[in-house]
mmCIF file of C-alpha atoms in Angstrom:
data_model
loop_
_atom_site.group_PDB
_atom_site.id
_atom_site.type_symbol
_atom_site.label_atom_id
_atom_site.label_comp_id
_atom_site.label_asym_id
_atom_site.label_seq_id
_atom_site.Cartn_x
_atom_site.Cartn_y
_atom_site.Cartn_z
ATOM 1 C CA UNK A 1277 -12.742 -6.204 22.064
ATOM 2 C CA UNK A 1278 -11.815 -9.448 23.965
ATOM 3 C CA UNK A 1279 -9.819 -12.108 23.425
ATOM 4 C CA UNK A 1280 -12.691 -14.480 22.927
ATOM 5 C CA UNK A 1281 -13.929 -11.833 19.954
ATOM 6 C CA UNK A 1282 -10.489 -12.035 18.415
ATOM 7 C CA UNK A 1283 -9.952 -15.483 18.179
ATOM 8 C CA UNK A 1284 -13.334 -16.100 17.457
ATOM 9 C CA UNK A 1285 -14.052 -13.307 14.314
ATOM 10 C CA UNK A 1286 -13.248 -13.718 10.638
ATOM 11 C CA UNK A 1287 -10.521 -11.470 9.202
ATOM 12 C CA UNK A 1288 -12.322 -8.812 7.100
ATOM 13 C CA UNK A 1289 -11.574 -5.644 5.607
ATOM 14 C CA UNK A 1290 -11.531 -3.805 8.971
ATOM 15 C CA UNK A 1291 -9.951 -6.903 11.173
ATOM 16 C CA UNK A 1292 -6.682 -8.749 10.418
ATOM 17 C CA UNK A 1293 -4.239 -11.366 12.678
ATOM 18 C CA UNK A 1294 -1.054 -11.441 12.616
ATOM 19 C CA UNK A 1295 1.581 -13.185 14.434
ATOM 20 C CA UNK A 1296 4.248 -11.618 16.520
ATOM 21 C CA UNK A 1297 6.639 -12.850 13.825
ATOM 22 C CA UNK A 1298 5.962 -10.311 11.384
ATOM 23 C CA UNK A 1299 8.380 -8.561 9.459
ATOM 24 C CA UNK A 1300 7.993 -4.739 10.816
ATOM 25 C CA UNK A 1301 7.152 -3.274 6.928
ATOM 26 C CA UNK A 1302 5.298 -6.114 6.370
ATOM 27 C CA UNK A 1303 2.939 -4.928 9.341
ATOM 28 C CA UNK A 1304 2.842 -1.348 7.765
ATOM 29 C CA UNK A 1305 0.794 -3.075 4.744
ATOM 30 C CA UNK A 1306 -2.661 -3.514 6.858
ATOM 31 C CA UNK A 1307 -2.076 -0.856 9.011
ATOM 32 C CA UNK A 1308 -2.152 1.757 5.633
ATOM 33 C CA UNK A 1309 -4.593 -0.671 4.308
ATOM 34 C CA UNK A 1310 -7.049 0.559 7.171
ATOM 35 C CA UNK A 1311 -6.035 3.838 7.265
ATOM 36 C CA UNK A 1312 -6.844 4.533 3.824
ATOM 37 C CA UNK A 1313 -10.140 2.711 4.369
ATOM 38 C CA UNK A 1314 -12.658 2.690 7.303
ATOM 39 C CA UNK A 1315 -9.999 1.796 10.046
ATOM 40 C CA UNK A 1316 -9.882 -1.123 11.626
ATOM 41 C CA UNK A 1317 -8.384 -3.563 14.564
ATOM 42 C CA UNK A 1318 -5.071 -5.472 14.115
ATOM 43 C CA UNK A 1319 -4.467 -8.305 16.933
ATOM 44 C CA UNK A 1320 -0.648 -9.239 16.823
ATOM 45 C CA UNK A 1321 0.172 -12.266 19.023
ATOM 46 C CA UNK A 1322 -2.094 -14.876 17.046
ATOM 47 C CA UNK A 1323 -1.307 -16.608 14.145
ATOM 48 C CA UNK A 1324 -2.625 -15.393 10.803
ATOM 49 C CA UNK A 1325 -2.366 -19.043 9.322
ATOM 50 C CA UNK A 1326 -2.388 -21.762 12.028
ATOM 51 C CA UNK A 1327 -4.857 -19.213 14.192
ATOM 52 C CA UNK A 1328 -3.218 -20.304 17.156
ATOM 53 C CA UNK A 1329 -2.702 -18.181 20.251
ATOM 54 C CA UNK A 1330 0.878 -17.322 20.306
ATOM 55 C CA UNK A 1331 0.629 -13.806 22.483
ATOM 56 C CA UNK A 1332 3.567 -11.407 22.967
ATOM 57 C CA UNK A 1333 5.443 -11.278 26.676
ATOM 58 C CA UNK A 1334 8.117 -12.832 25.273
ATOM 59 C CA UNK A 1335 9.023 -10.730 22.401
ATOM 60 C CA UNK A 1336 9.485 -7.642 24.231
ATOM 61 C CA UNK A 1337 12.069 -6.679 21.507
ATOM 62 C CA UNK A 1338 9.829 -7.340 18.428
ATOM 63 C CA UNK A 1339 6.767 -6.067 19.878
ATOM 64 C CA UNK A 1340 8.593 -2.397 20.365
ATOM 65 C CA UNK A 1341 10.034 -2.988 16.700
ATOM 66 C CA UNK A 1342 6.072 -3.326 15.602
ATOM 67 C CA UNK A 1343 4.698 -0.498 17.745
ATOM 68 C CA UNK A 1344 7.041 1.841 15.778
ATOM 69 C CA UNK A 1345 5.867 0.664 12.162
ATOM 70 C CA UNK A 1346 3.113 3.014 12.074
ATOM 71 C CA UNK A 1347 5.711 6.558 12.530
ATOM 72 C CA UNK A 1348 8.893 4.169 10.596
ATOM 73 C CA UNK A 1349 7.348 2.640 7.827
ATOM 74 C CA UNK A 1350 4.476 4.820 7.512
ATOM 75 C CA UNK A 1351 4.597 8.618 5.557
ATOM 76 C CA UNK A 1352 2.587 10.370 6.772
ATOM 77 C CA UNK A 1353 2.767 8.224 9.904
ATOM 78 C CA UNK A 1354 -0.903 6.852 11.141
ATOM 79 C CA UNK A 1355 -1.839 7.661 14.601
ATOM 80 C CA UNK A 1356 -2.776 4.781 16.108
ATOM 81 C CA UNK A 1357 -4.075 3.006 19.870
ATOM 82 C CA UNK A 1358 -3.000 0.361 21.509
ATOM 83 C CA UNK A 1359 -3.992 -1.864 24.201
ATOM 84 C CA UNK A 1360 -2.459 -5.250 25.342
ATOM 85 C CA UNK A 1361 -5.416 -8.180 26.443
ATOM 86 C CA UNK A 1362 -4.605 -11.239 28.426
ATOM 87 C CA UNK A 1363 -4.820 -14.578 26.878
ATOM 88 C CA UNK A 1364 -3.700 -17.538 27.520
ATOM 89 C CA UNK A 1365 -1.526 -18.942 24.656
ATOM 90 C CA UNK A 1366 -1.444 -22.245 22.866
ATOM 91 C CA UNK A 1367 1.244 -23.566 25.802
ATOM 92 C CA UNK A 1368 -1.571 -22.536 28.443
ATOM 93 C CA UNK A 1369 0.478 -19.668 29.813
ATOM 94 C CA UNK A 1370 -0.578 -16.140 30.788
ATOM 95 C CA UNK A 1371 0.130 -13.733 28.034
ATOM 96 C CA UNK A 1372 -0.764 -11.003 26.049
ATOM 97 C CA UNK A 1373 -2.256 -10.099 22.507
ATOM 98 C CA UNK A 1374 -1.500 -6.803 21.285
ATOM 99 C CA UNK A 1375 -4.592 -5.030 20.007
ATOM 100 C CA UNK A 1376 -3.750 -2.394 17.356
ATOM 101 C CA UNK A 1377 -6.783 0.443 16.669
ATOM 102 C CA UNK A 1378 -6.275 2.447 13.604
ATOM 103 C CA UNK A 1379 -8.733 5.156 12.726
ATOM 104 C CA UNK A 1380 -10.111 5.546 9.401
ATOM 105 C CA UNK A 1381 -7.049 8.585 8.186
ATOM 106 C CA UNK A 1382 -7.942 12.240 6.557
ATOM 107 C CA UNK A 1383 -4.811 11.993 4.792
ATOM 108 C CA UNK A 1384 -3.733 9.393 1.935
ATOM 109 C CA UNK A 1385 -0.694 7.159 3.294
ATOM 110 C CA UNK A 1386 1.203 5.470 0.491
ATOM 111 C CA UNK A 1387 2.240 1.549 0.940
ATOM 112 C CA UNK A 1388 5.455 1.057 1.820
ATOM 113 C CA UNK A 1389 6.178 -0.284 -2.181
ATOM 114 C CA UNK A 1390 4.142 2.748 -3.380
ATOM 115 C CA UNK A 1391 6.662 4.668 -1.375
ATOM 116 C CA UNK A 1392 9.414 3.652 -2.652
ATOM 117 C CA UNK A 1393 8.280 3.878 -6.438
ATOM 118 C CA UNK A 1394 7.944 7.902 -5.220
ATOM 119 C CA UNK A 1395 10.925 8.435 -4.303
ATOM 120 C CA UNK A 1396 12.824 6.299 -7.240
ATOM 121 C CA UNK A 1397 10.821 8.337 -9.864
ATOM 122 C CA UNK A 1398 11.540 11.763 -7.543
ATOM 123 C CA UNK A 1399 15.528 11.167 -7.501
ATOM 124 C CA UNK A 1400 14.865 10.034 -11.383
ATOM 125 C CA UNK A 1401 13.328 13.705 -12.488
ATOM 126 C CA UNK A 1402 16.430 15.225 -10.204
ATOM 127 C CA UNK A 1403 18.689 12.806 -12.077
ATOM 128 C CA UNK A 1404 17.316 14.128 -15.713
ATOM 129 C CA UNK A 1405 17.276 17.735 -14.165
ATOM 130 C CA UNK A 1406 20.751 17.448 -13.379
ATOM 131 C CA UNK A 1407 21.942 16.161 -16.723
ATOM 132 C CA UNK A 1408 19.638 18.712 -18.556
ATOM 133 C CA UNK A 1409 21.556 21.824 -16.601
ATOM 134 C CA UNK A 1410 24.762 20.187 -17.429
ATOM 135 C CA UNK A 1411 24.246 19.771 -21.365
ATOM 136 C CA UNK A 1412 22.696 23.026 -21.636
ATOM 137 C CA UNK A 1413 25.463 24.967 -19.549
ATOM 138 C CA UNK A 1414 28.373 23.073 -21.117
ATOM 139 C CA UNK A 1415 30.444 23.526 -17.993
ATOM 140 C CA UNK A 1416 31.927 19.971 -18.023
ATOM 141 C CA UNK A 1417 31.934 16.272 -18.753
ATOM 142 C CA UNK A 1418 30.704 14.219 -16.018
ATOM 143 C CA UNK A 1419 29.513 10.502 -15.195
ATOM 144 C CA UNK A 1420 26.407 10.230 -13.624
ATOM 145 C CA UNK A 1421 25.492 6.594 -12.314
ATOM 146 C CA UNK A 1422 22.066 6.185 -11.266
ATOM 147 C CA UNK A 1423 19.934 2.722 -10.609
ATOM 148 C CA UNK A 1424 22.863 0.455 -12.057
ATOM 149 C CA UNK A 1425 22.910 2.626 -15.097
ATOM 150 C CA UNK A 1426 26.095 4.895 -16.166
ATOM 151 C CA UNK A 1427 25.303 8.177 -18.582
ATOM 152 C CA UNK A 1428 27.450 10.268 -20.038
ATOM 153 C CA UNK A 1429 26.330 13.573 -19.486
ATOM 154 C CA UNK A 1430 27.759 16.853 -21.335
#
């Protein structure tokens, strides 16, 4: 793909732009998005809402932050490719857009929220698990806090 294609082409379900400003898990949204679906191409260095031309060379930082959202914020992580095009950004300067490939994925990858929902309700059933050994064993009083809730537990 080419710059001209990128700034050019409508975001659709297997194209998005975003801008280098991106919160990393906010990234891992379209890239499990696309993973779960039929894949698709993510160009980070233009502007999602302005469509502007922002590229990346001088976010060396952030850009390393984003390339690690698909193995951070991602379970399982999504393989992806990479590939950085030259532009010239809305200042006229040489730059770079990042150009994100993600395959369409064999294995279901939860969103990040969807993630977190799993693992609230898994430490939940240990939580009740926990306070169902202790009532039936008898072996103590304890206070169990869990989620801004306190419980008694015998």
């Amino acid at each position: 793909m080419t710059i001209q294609e990128i700034v050019t082409r409508n975001e659709d379900q297997t194209f998005d732009c975003k801008s280098i400003q991106i919160d990393p898990k906010a990234l891992a949204v379209p890239i499990v998005v696309f993973a779960n679906a039929d894949g698709g191409d993510i160009a980070i260095g233009v502007s999602d809402k302005t469509w502007k031309t922002e590229g990346v060379d001088q976010h060396t930082e952030k850009l390393n932050e984003l390339l690690r959202v698909p193995l951070d914020f991602c379970n399982p992580s999504v393989p992806i490719t990479s590939d950085l095009l030259p532009c010239t950004d809305r200042d006229g300067n040489e730059n770079h857009i990042l150009l994100v490939c993600l395959p369409a994925s064999s294995e279901l990858h939860p969103s990040p929220q969807q993630e977190t929902k799993y693992r609230e309700e898994y430490l939940f059933r240990i939580f009740l698990s926990l306070i169902l050994f202790q009532s039936c064993c008898h072996c103590c009083h304890s206070l169990i806090t869990y989620n801004s809730f306190t419980i008694n537990a015998l």
